[in-house]
PDB file of C-alpha atoms in Angstrom:
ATOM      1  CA  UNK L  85       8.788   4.384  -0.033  1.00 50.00           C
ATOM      2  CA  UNK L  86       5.679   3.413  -1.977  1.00 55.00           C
ATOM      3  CA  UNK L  87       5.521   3.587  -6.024  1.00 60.00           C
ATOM      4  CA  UNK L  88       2.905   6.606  -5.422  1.00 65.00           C
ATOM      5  CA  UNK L  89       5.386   9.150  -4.315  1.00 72.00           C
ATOM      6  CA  UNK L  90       7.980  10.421  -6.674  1.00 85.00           C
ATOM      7  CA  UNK L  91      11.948   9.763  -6.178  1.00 91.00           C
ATOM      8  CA  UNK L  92      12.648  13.532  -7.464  1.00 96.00           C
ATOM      9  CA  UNK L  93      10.656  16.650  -7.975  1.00 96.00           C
ATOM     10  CA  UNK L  94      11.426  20.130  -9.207  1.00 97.00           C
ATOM     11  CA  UNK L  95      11.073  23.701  -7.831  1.00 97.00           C
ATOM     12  CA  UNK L  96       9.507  26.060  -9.846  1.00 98.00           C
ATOM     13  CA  UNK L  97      12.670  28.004  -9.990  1.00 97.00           C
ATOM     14  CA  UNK L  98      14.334  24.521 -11.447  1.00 98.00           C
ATOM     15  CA  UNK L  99      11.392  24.187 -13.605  1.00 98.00           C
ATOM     16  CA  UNK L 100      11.601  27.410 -15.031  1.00 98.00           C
ATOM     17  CA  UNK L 101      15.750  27.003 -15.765  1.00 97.00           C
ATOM     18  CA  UNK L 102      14.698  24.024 -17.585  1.00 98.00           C
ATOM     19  CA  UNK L 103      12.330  25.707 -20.025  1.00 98.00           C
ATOM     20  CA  UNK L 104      15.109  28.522 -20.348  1.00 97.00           C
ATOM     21  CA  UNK L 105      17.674  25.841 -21.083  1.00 97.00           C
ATOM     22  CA  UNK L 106      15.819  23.770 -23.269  1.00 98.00           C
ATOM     23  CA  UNK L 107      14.894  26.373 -25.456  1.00 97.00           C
ATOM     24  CA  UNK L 108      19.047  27.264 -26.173  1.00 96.00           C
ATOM     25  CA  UNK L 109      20.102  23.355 -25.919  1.00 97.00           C
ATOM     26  CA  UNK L 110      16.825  21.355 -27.100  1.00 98.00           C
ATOM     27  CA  UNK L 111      16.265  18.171 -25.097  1.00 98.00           C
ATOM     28  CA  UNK L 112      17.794  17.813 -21.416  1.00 98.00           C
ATOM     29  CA  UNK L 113      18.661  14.944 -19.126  1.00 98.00           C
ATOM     30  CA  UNK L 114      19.986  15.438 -15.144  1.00 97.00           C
ATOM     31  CA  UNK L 115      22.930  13.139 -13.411  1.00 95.00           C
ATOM     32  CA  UNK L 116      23.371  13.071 -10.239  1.00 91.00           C
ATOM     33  CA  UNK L 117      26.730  10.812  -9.208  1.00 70.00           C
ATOM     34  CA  UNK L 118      27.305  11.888  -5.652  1.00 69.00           C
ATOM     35  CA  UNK L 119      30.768  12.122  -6.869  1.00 59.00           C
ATOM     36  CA  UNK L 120      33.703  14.950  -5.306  1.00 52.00           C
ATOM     37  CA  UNK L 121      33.280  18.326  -6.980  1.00 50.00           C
ATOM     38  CA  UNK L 122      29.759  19.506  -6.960  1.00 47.00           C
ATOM     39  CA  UNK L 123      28.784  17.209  -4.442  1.00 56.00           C
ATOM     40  CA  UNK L 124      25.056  17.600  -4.363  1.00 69.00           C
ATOM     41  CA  UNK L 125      24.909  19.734  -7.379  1.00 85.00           C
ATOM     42  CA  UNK L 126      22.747  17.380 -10.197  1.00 92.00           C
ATOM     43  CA  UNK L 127      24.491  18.125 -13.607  1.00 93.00           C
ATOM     44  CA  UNK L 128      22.479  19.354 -16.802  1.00 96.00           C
ATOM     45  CA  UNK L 129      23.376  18.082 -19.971  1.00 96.00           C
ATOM     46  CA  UNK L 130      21.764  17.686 -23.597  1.00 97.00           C
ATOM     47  CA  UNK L 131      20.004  14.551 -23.380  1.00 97.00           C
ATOM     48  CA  UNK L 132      22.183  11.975 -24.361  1.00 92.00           C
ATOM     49  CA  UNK L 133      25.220  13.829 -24.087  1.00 94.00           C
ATOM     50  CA  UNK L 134      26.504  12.182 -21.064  1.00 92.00           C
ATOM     51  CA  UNK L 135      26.589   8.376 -21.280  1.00 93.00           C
ATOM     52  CA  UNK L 136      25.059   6.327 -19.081  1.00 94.00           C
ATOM     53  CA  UNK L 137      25.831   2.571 -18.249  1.00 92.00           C
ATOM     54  CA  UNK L 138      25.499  -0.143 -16.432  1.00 93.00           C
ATOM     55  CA  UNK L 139      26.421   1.911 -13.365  1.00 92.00           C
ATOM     56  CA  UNK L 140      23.196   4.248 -13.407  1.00 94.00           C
ATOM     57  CA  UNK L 141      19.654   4.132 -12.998  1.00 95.00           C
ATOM     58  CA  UNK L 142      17.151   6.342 -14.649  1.00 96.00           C
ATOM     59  CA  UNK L 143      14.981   7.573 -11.222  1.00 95.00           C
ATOM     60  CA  UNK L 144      12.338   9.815 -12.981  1.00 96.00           C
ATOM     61  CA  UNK L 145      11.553  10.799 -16.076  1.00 97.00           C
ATOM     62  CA  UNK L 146      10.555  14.557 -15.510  1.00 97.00           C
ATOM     63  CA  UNK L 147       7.826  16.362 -16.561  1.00 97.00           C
ATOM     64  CA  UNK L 148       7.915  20.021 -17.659  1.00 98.00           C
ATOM     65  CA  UNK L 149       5.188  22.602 -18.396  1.00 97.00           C
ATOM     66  CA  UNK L 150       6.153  24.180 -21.319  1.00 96.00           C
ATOM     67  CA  UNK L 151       9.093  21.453 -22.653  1.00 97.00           C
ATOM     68  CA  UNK L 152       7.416  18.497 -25.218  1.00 97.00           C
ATOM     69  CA  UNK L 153       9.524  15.743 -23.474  1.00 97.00           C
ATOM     70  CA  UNK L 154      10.807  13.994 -20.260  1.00 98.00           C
ATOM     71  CA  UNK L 155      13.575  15.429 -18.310  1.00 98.00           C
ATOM     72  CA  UNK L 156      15.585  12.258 -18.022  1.00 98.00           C
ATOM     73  CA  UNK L 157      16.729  12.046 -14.108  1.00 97.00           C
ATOM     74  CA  UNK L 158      20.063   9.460 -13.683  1.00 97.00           C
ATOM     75  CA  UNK L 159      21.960   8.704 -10.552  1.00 95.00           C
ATOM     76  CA  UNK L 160      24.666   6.557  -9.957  1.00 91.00           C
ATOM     77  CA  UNK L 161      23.687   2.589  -8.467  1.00 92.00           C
ATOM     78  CA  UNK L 162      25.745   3.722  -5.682  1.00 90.00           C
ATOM     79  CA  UNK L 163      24.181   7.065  -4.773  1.00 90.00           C
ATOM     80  CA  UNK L 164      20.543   5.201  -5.278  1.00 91.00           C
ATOM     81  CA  UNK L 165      21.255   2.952  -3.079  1.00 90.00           C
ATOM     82  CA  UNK L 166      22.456   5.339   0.173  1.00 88.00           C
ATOM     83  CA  UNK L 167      19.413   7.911  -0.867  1.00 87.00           C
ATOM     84  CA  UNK L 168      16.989   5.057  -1.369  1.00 88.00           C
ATOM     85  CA  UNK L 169      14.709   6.372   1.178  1.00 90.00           C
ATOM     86  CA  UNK L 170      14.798  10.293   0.096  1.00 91.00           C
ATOM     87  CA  UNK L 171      12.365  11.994  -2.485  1.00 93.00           C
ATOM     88  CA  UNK L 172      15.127  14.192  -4.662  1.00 94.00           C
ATOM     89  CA  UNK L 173      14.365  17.734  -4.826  1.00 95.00           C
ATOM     90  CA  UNK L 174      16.058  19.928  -7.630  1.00 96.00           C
ATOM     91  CA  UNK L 175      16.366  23.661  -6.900  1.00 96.00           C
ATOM     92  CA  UNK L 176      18.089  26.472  -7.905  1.00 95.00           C
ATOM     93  CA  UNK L 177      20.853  28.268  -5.931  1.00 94.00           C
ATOM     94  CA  UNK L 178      22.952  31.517  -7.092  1.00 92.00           C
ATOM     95  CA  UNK L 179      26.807  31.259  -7.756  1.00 87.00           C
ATOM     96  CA  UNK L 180      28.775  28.798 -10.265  1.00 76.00           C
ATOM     97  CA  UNK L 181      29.199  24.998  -9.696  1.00 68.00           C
ATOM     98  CA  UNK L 182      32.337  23.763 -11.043  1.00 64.00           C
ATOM     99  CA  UNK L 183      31.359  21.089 -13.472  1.00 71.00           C
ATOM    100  CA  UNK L 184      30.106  20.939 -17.068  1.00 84.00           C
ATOM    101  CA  UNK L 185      26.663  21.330 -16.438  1.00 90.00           C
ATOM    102  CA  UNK L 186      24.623  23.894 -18.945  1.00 94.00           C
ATOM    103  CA  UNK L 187      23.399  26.342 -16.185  1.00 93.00           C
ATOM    104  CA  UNK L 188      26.749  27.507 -15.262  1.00 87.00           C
ATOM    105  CA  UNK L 189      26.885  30.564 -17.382  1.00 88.00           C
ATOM    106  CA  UNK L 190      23.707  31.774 -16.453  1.00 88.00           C
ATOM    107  CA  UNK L 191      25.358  32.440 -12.927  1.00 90.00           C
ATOM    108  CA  UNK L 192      23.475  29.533 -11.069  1.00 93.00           C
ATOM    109  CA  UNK L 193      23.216  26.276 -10.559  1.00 92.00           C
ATOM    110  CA  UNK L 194      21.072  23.351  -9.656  1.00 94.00           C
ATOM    111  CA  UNK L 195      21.150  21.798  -6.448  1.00 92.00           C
ATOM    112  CA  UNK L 196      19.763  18.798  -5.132  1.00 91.00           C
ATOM    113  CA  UNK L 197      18.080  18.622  -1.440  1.00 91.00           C
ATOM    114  CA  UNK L 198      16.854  15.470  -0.070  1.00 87.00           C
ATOM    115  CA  UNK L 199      13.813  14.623   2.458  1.00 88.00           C
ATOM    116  CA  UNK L 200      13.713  11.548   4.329  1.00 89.00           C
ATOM    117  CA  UNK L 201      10.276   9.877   3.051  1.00 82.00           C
ATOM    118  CA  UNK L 202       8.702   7.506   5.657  1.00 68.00           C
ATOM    119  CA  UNK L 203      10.294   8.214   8.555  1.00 54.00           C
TER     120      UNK L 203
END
């Protein structure tokens, strides 16, 4: 994948969630850890609210009509690294994940889909 195309993009329907959440919580940030109970599911958090280390890259930093800054997008080294050749593609899907992440009382969550880029 070239440095043109971008790692992870937004719906509108995850764009608009973000403006709604923002204006509630302030700045956001997305991580995505591949990890057992929301499986796909990218979790929302104030920005800075969930530490990051050593063990995560930042993928994107994500631009949002109508919110001043970035959307910072994390994923664990290890999930990078198996989706290394996808472009990232936040959405919106109805019903609760189970994790922490901010959307969860509005009755939806994020999700992430992949496409293969290159192939």
């Amino acid at each position: 994948m070239d440095d043109s195309t971008p790692r992870v993009e937004l719906t509108p329907a995850a764009a608009d969630l973000l403006r709604q959440l923002h204006s509630v919580h302030g700045p956001l940030m997305f991580h995505q850890s591949g990890g057992c109970c929301d499986g796909s599911a990218p979790m929302c958090y104030p920005e800075g609210e969930f530490r990051t280390g050593g063990s995560d890259v930042l993928l994107a930093e994500l631009e949002v009509e109508g919110v001043p800054e970035p959307v910072t997008f994390w994923i664990s080294r290890s999930q990078n690294e198996v989706w290394s050749h996808t472009r990232l593609i936040v959405d919106v899907v109805a019903g609760r994940g189970s994790g922490f992440s901010l959307e969860a009382p509005e009755g939806v969550r994020f999700l992430t889909r992949s496409r293969v880029v290159g192939a």
